[in-house]
Amino acid sequence: MDKKIKKAVIPAAGFGTRFLPITKAISKEMLPIVDIPTIQIIVEEAIEAGISEILIIVNEDKKDIINYFSCNKKFEKFLLDKGKDNLLVKLRESEKMCNITFTYQNEQKGLGHAILMAKDFVDGEDFAVLLGDDIVVNKDNGATKQLIDLYNKYNCTILGVQTVEAADVNKYGIISYSNFQGREYKVIGMVEKPNFEAAPSNVAILGRYILTNSIFAYLEKQKPGFGGEIQLTDSIFSLLEKESIYAYDFEGKRYDVGDRFGYFKAIIDFALTREDIGKEAKNYLRKINEEE
Ligand code: G1P
């Protein structure tokens, strides 16, 4: 079997409760970092890692994501009629990025349940998972690419991790490990959102995974765990009985855009590095700072 990672799954079916009221009408994955939806940044990271097929898992109320990745003939005609051909490039930026398809998760039963919806798409292959709440910036070597490189070495499940503050371990899946070398951890256990006292380490799974296809056998029989939800972390833990798992401390600055302040920080940092508004943004921030 060809073991190259060609497929990626992006779960985007959650309600986005933390971003109410905007998420009443707009998917949280469509919230812009300046003018680019967070989901486009995630899709670009997957493509840069060599992924050619992406499945986005949505729910009935998140058609805006499907619209975003589809062609908008009316808007195209409008721009052409107005002679604004230069803006067509921007309009088409999200189209034909790669082969993107969609499937529905109609019940909110948790991340593990969402990934189960990807079984037919993945079709027996090993695959990448990218969670939309985590944006990782690394211009030369994206987080998913780093994980795929390690997968190519070990041919097993690889978890993208970084250390977090002790006070934050209860927000994440936390691993325990027997060995740490270079940036690689040999994983021996994991627990979803432990409280500080029970956490086996402060090494957190941060929204990037390469999963072997065996995960589906565990997801299919997975009982609800933390928060009454079917947790991906619990099934990956069970997979340890059969296969080795490594975690990789990926290089890159991570933004938790599922958090209001994390989202704000991402907008500021991205704005500062933009060619069009970077200089103005810097001057403006300096001015605010001086006024304080
Ligand atoms: C999910 C996973 C968790 C992981 C986190 C990363 O949690 O269940 O293991 O650490 O994503 O962002 P969520 O933030 O969706 O509750």
Tab-separated table of C-alpha atoms and ligand atoms in Angstrom:
chain	number	residue	atom	x	y	z
A	1	MET	CA	0.000	0.000	0.000
A	2	ASP	CA	1.144	3.552	-0.770
A	3	LYS	CA	1.870	5.033	2.663
A	4	LYS	CA	2.249	8.643	1.552
A	5	ILE	CA	-0.026	11.083	3.416
A	6	LYS	CA	-2.247	12.645	0.737
A	7	LYS	CA	-5.494	13.262	2.601
A	8	ALA	CA	-6.406	15.670	5.365
A	9	VAL	CA	-9.516	16.059	7.482
A	10	ILE	CA	-10.579	19.398	8.962
A	11	PRO	CA	-13.409	19.154	11.493
A	12	ALA	CA	-15.508	22.338	11.410
A	13	ALA	CA	-18.908	21.240	12.685
A	14	GLY	CA	-18.823	22.809	16.148
A	15	PHE	CA	-21.235	25.608	17.065
A	16	GLY	CA	-18.532	28.070	18.091
A	17	THR	CA	-20.234	28.940	21.366
A	18	ARG	CA	-17.178	30.822	22.617
A	19	PHE	CA	-17.610	33.352	19.796
A	20	LEU	CA	-21.262	34.238	20.257
A	21	PRO	CA	-22.951	36.410	19.095
A	22	ILE	CA	-21.114	36.408	15.705
A	23	THR	CA	-21.333	32.601	15.404
A	24	LYS	CA	-25.119	32.829	15.357
A	25	ALA	CA	-24.761	33.737	11.682
A	26	ILE	CA	-21.124	33.143	10.692
A	27	SER	CA	-19.059	29.991	11.218
A	28	LYS	CA	-16.161	30.536	13.589
A	29	GLU	CA	-13.874	29.049	10.912
A	30	MET	CA	-14.896	31.972	8.670
A	31	LEU	CA	-13.787	34.624	11.158
A	32	PRO	CA	-11.078	36.614	9.391
A	33	ILE	CA	-7.496	37.258	10.348
A	34	VAL	CA	-7.643	40.731	8.778
A	35	ASP	CA	-9.357	39.522	5.569
A	36	ILE	CA	-8.425	35.833	5.361
A	37	PRO	CA	-10.739	33.300	7.064
A	38	THR	CA	-8.921	31.118	9.594
A	39	ILE	CA	-9.939	27.999	7.636
A	40	GLN	CA	-8.059	29.228	4.565
A	41	ILE	CA	-4.864	29.471	6.601
A	42	ILE	CA	-5.424	25.869	7.761
A	43	VAL	CA	-6.101	24.645	4.202
A	44	GLU	CA	-2.930	26.381	2.957
A	45	GLU	CA	-0.860	24.628	5.641
A	46	ALA	CA	-2.246	21.270	4.469
A	47	ILE	CA	-1.510	22.012	0.808
A	48	GLU	CA	2.038	23.133	1.608
A	49	ALA	CA	2.529	19.777	3.329
A	50	GLY	CA	1.714	17.977	0.059
A	51	ILE	CA	-1.934	17.150	0.810
A	52	SER	CA	-4.020	16.835	-2.352
A	53	GLU	CA	-7.447	15.946	-0.964
A	54	ILE	CA	-9.176	17.663	1.924
A	55	LEU	CA	-12.434	16.772	3.660
A	56	ILE	CA	-14.068	19.487	5.727
A	57	ILE	CA	-16.642	18.243	8.227
A	58	VAL	CA	-19.471	20.751	8.629
A	59	ASN	CA	-23.032	20.843	9.930
A	60	GLU	CA	-26.214	22.035	8.203
A	61	ASP	CA	-25.787	25.601	9.502
A	62	LYS	CA	-22.271	26.082	8.173
A	63	LYS	CA	-22.936	26.491	4.471
A	64	ASP	CA	-20.830	29.680	4.505
A	65	ILE	CA	-17.721	27.460	4.572
A	66	ILE	CA	-18.938	25.515	1.526
A	67	ASN	CA	-19.793	28.778	-0.266
A	68	TYR	CA	-16.372	30.191	0.495
A	69	PHE	CA	-14.590	27.357	-1.271
A	70	SER	CA	-16.975	27.417	-4.255
A	71	CYS	CA	-16.955	29.639	-7.288
A	72	ASN	CA	-19.160	32.787	-7.112
A	73	LYS	CA	-20.227	33.535	-10.706
A	74	LYS	CA	-22.369	36.560	-9.773
A	75	PHE	CA	-19.504	38.280	-7.966
A	76	GLU	CA	-17.109	37.426	-10.811
A	77	LYS	CA	-19.456	38.988	-13.368
A	78	PHE	CA	-19.859	42.090	-11.221
A	79	LEU	CA	-16.084	42.603	-10.998
A	80	LEU	CA	-15.629	41.965	-14.735
A	81	ASP	CA	-18.418	44.424	-15.621
A	82	LYS	CA	-16.814	47.064	-13.406
A	83	GLY	CA	-13.421	46.430	-14.997
A	84	LYS	CA	-11.976	45.307	-11.653
A	85	ASP	CA	-10.125	42.333	-13.101
A	86	ASN	CA	-7.350	42.735	-10.522
A	87	LEU	CA	-9.793	41.806	-7.734
A	88	LEU	CA	-10.740	38.572	-9.504
A	89	VAL	CA	-7.484	37.084	-8.266
A	90	LYS	CA	-8.556	37.739	-4.688
A	91	LEU	CA	-12.033	36.378	-5.315
A	92	ARG	CA	-10.615	33.175	-6.708
A	93	GLU	CA	-7.948	32.765	-4.029
A	94	SER	CA	-10.006	30.186	-2.155
A	95	GLU	CA	-11.139	28.219	-5.205
A	96	LYS	CA	-9.399	25.206	-6.665
A	97	MET	CA	-6.791	25.372	-3.876
A	98	CYS	CA	-6.922	21.605	-4.021
A	99	ASN	CA	-9.636	18.995	-4.102
A	100	ILE	CA	-11.899	20.016	-1.205
A	101	THR	CA	-15.027	18.037	-0.351
A	102	PHE	CA	-17.506	18.295	2.499
A	103	THR	CA	-19.427	15.951	4.719
A	104	TYR	CA	-21.900	16.520	7.527
A	105	GLN	CA	-21.756	15.727	11.206
A	106	ASN	CA	-25.328	16.274	12.215
A	107	GLU	CA	-25.020	15.432	15.894
A	108	GLN	CA	-22.530	17.246	18.094
A	109	LYS	CA	-21.065	14.168	19.760
A	110	GLY	CA	-17.452	15.298	19.962
A	111	LEU	CA	-14.206	15.398	17.994
A	112	GLY	CA	-13.822	11.595	17.872
A	113	HIS	CA	-17.303	11.295	16.379
A	114	ALA	CA	-16.503	14.025	13.827
A	115	ILE	CA	-13.377	12.175	12.659
A	116	LEU	CA	-15.442	8.993	12.280
A	117	MET	CA	-17.457	10.855	9.595
A	118	ALA	CA	-14.261	10.846	7.491
A	119	LYS	CA	-13.940	7.047	7.288
A	120	ASP	CA	-15.203	6.679	3.690
A	121	PHE	CA	-13.171	9.659	2.466
A	122	VAL	CA	-9.969	8.330	4.002
A	123	ASP	CA	-10.708	4.921	2.466
A	124	GLY	CA	-8.100	2.785	4.219
A	125	GLU	CA	-5.242	5.304	4.101
A	126	ASP	CA	-3.382	7.037	6.910
A	127	PHE	CA	-4.258	10.742	7.044
A	128	ALA	CA	-3.694	14.157	8.596
A	129	VAL	CA	-6.092	16.012	10.892
A	130	LEU	CA	-5.922	19.784	11.337
A	131	LEU	CA	-8.097	21.517	13.927
A	132	GLY	CA	-9.277	24.987	13.045
A	133	ASP	CA	-8.786	26.491	16.512
A	134	ASP	CA	-5.015	26.234	16.184
A	135	ILE	CA	-3.105	28.345	13.681
A	136	VAL	CA	0.616	27.667	13.474
A	137	VAL	CA	2.956	30.083	11.758
A	138	ASN	CA	6.162	28.689	10.327
A	139	LYS	CA	6.999	30.168	6.939
A	140	ASP	CA	9.590	27.569	5.949
A	141	ASN	CA	8.152	24.381	7.385
A	142	GLY	CA	4.491	24.193	8.402
A	143	ALA	CA	3.408	22.095	11.388
A	144	THR	CA	1.673	19.442	9.259
A	145	LYS	CA	4.755	19.103	7.049
A	146	GLN	CA	6.906	18.564	10.152
A	147	LEU	CA	4.575	15.792	11.358
A	148	ILE	CA	4.507	14.130	7.938
A	149	ASP	CA	8.320	14.084	7.897
A	150	LEU	CA	8.286	12.161	11.196
A	151	TYR	CA	5.508	9.868	9.943
A	152	ASN	CA	7.719	9.037	6.971
A	153	LYS	CA	10.402	7.957	9.452
A	154	TYR	CA	8.231	5.811	11.776
A	155	ASN	CA	5.075	5.045	9.759
A	156	CYS	CA	2.876	5.426	12.801
A	157	THR	CA	0.537	7.911	14.454
A	158	ILE	CA	2.210	11.260	15.147
A	159	LEU	CA	0.762	13.944	17.441
A	160	GLY	CA	1.694	17.616	17.113
A	161	VAL	CA	2.555	18.947	20.571
A	162	GLN	CA	4.072	21.882	22.439
A	163	THR	CA	4.494	22.529	26.141
A	164	VAL	CA	1.875	24.786	27.729
A	165	GLU	CA	1.641	26.690	31.012
A	166	ALA	CA	0.649	24.458	33.944
A	167	ALA	CA	-2.536	26.491	34.331
A	168	ASP	CA	-3.551	25.585	30.777
A	169	VAL	CA	-3.207	21.777	30.851
A	170	ASN	CA	-6.941	21.424	31.537
A	171	LYS	CA	-7.694	22.866	28.062
A	172	TYR	CA	-5.911	20.144	26.091
A	173	GLY	CA	-5.157	16.477	25.509
A	174	ILE	CA	-1.972	15.875	27.524
A	175	ILE	CA	0.559	13.132	26.782
A	176	SER	CA	2.810	11.043	28.983
A	177	TYR	CA	6.028	9.785	27.464
A	178	SER	CA	8.937	7.434	28.116
A	179	ASN	CA	11.562	9.249	26.117
A	180	PHE	CA	12.239	12.699	24.655
A	181	GLN	CA	14.986	13.258	22.134
A	182	GLY	CA	15.505	16.043	19.646
A	183	ARG	CA	11.905	17.164	19.323
A	184	GLU	CA	10.447	13.643	19.453
A	185	TYR	CA	8.476	12.107	22.315
A	186	LYS	CA	7.798	8.366	22.565
A	187	VAL	CA	4.206	8.423	23.753
A	188	ILE	CA	3.007	5.980	26.418
A	189	GLY	CA	-0.282	7.540	27.428
A	190	MET	CA	-2.585	10.527	27.141
A	191	VAL	CA	-5.549	12.061	28.866
A	192	GLU	CA	-8.127	14.585	27.697
A	193	LYS	CA	-8.225	17.864	29.642
A	194	PRO	CA	-6.839	16.650	32.987
A	195	ASN	CA	-6.859	18.955	35.947
A	196	PHE	CA	-3.499	20.330	36.940
A	197	GLU	CA	-2.876	17.800	39.761
A	198	ALA	CA	-3.691	14.775	37.588
A	199	ALA	CA	-1.810	15.901	34.453
A	200	PRO	CA	1.026	13.516	33.513
A	201	SER	CA	3.040	16.378	31.933
A	202	ASN	CA	2.529	19.816	30.408
A	203	VAL	CA	2.986	18.528	26.853
A	204	ALA	CA	-0.256	19.313	25.022
A	205	ILE	CA	-1.700	17.979	21.766
A	206	LEU	CA	-2.192	21.130	19.716
A	207	GLY	CA	-4.574	20.458	16.887
A	208	ARG	CA	-2.316	18.583	14.459
A	209	TYR	CA	-2.307	14.810	14.003
A	210	ILE	CA	-1.182	12.169	11.545
A	211	LEU	CA	-3.412	9.167	12.244
A	212	THR	CA	-3.102	5.614	11.017
A	213	ASN	CA	-6.243	4.080	9.604
A	214	SER	CA	-6.519	1.723	12.613
A	215	ILE	CA	-7.998	4.666	14.540
A	216	PHE	CA	-11.430	4.020	13.010
A	217	ALA	CA	-11.775	0.597	14.685
A	218	TYR	CA	-11.338	2.361	18.038
A	219	LEU	CA	-13.536	5.352	17.203
A	220	GLU	CA	-16.365	3.026	16.206
A	221	LYS	CA	-16.523	1.507	19.668
A	222	GLN	CA	-15.452	4.600	21.632
A	223	LYS	CA	-17.628	5.396	24.668
A	224	PRO	CA	-18.192	9.044	25.654
A	225	GLY	CA	-15.411	10.474	27.805
A	226	PHE	CA	-14.596	13.991	29.038
A	227	GLY	CA	-17.657	16.269	28.837
A	228	GLY	CA	-19.836	13.319	27.748
A	229	GLU	CA	-18.294	13.537	24.248
A	230	ILE	CA	-16.628	10.903	22.070
A	231	GLN	CA	-13.029	11.994	22.461
A	232	LEU	CA	-10.375	11.471	19.789
A	233	THR	CA	-7.747	11.449	22.550
A	234	ASP	CA	-9.359	8.375	24.177
A	235	SER	CA	-9.283	6.391	20.917
A	236	ILE	CA	-5.656	7.362	20.208
A	237	PHE	CA	-4.825	6.206	23.739
A	238	SER	CA	-6.461	2.807	23.018
A	239	LEU	CA	-4.511	2.591	19.753
A	240	LEU	CA	-1.338	2.418	21.854
A	241	GLU	CA	-2.195	-1.226	22.682
A	242	LYS	CA	-1.592	-2.057	19.023
A	243	GLU	CA	0.795	0.505	17.542
A	244	SER	CA	3.596	2.865	18.554
A	245	ILE	CA	2.797	6.562	18.773
A	246	TYR	CA	5.199	9.487	18.660
A	247	ALA	CA	4.612	13.135	19.392
A	248	TYR	CA	6.552	15.954	17.780
A	249	ASP	CA	7.251	19.310	19.386
A	250	PHE	CA	6.602	21.237	16.195
A	251	GLU	CA	8.437	24.478	15.493
A	252	GLY	CA	6.254	27.500	14.950
A	253	LYS	CA	4.249	30.128	16.743
A	254	ARG	CA	0.817	28.811	17.640
A	255	TYR	CA	-2.294	30.923	18.078
A	256	ASP	CA	-5.366	29.584	19.847
A	257	VAL	CA	-7.883	31.341	17.619
A	258	GLY	CA	-10.710	29.509	19.399
A	259	ASP	CA	-10.019	31.860	22.295
A	260	ARG	CA	-10.973	35.549	22.087
A	261	PHE	CA	-7.595	36.870	23.174
A	262	GLY	CA	-5.695	34.289	21.087
A	263	TYR	CA	-7.736	35.411	18.068
A	264	PHE	CA	-6.966	39.055	18.788
A	265	LYS	CA	-3.224	38.293	19.045
A	266	ALA	CA	-3.302	36.478	15.702
A	267	ILE	CA	-4.912	39.484	13.994
A	268	ILE	CA	-2.313	41.870	15.426
A	269	ASP	CA	0.664	39.671	14.486
A	270	PHE	CA	-0.638	38.892	11.006
A	271	ALA	CA	-1.431	42.557	10.351
A	272	LEU	CA	2.111	43.536	11.363
A	273	THR	CA	3.654	41.174	8.815
A	274	ARG	CA	1.364	42.131	5.922
A	275	GLU	CA	2.873	43.998	2.995
A	276	ASP	CA	-0.179	46.208	2.487
A	277	ILE	CA	-0.906	47.386	6.033
A	278	GLY	CA	2.076	46.168	8.107
A	279	LYS	CA	3.819	49.524	8.339
A	280	GLU	CA	0.659	51.436	9.200
A	281	ALA	CA	-0.301	48.831	11.787
A	282	LYS	CA	3.088	49.158	13.471
A	283	ASN	CA	2.897	52.955	13.572
A	284	TYR	CA	-0.628	52.829	14.936
A	285	LEU	CA	0.304	50.440	17.738
A	286	ARG	CA	3.322	52.576	18.588
A	287	LYS	CA	1.071	55.634	18.752
A	288	ILE	CA	-1.405	53.935	21.098
A	289	ASN	CA	1.470	52.843	23.286
A	290	GLU	CA	2.869	56.377	23.470
A	291	GLU	CA	-0.530	57.793	24.373
A	292	GLU	CA	-0.822	55.487	27.391
B	1	G1P	C1	-9.399	19.366	21.063
B	1	G1P	C2	-8.860	18.013	21.520
B	1	G1P	C3	-7.718	18.206	22.522
B	1	G1P	C4	-6.655	19.097	21.905
B	1	G1P	C5	-7.264	20.440	21.451
B	1	G1P	C6	-6.245	21.268	20.702
B	1	G1P	O1	-10.058	19.978	22.154
B	1	G1P	O2	-9.904	17.252	22.092
B	1	G1P	O3	-7.174	16.956	22.881
B	1	G1P	O4	-5.624	19.306	22.830
B	1	G1P	O5	-8.372	20.211	20.573
B	1	G1P	O6	-6.741	22.519	20.376
B	1	G1P	P1	-11.086	21.220	21.969
B	1	G1P	O7	-10.255	22.450	22.015
B	1	G1P	O8	-11.779	21.015	20.655
B	1	G1P	O9	-12.020	21.117	23.131
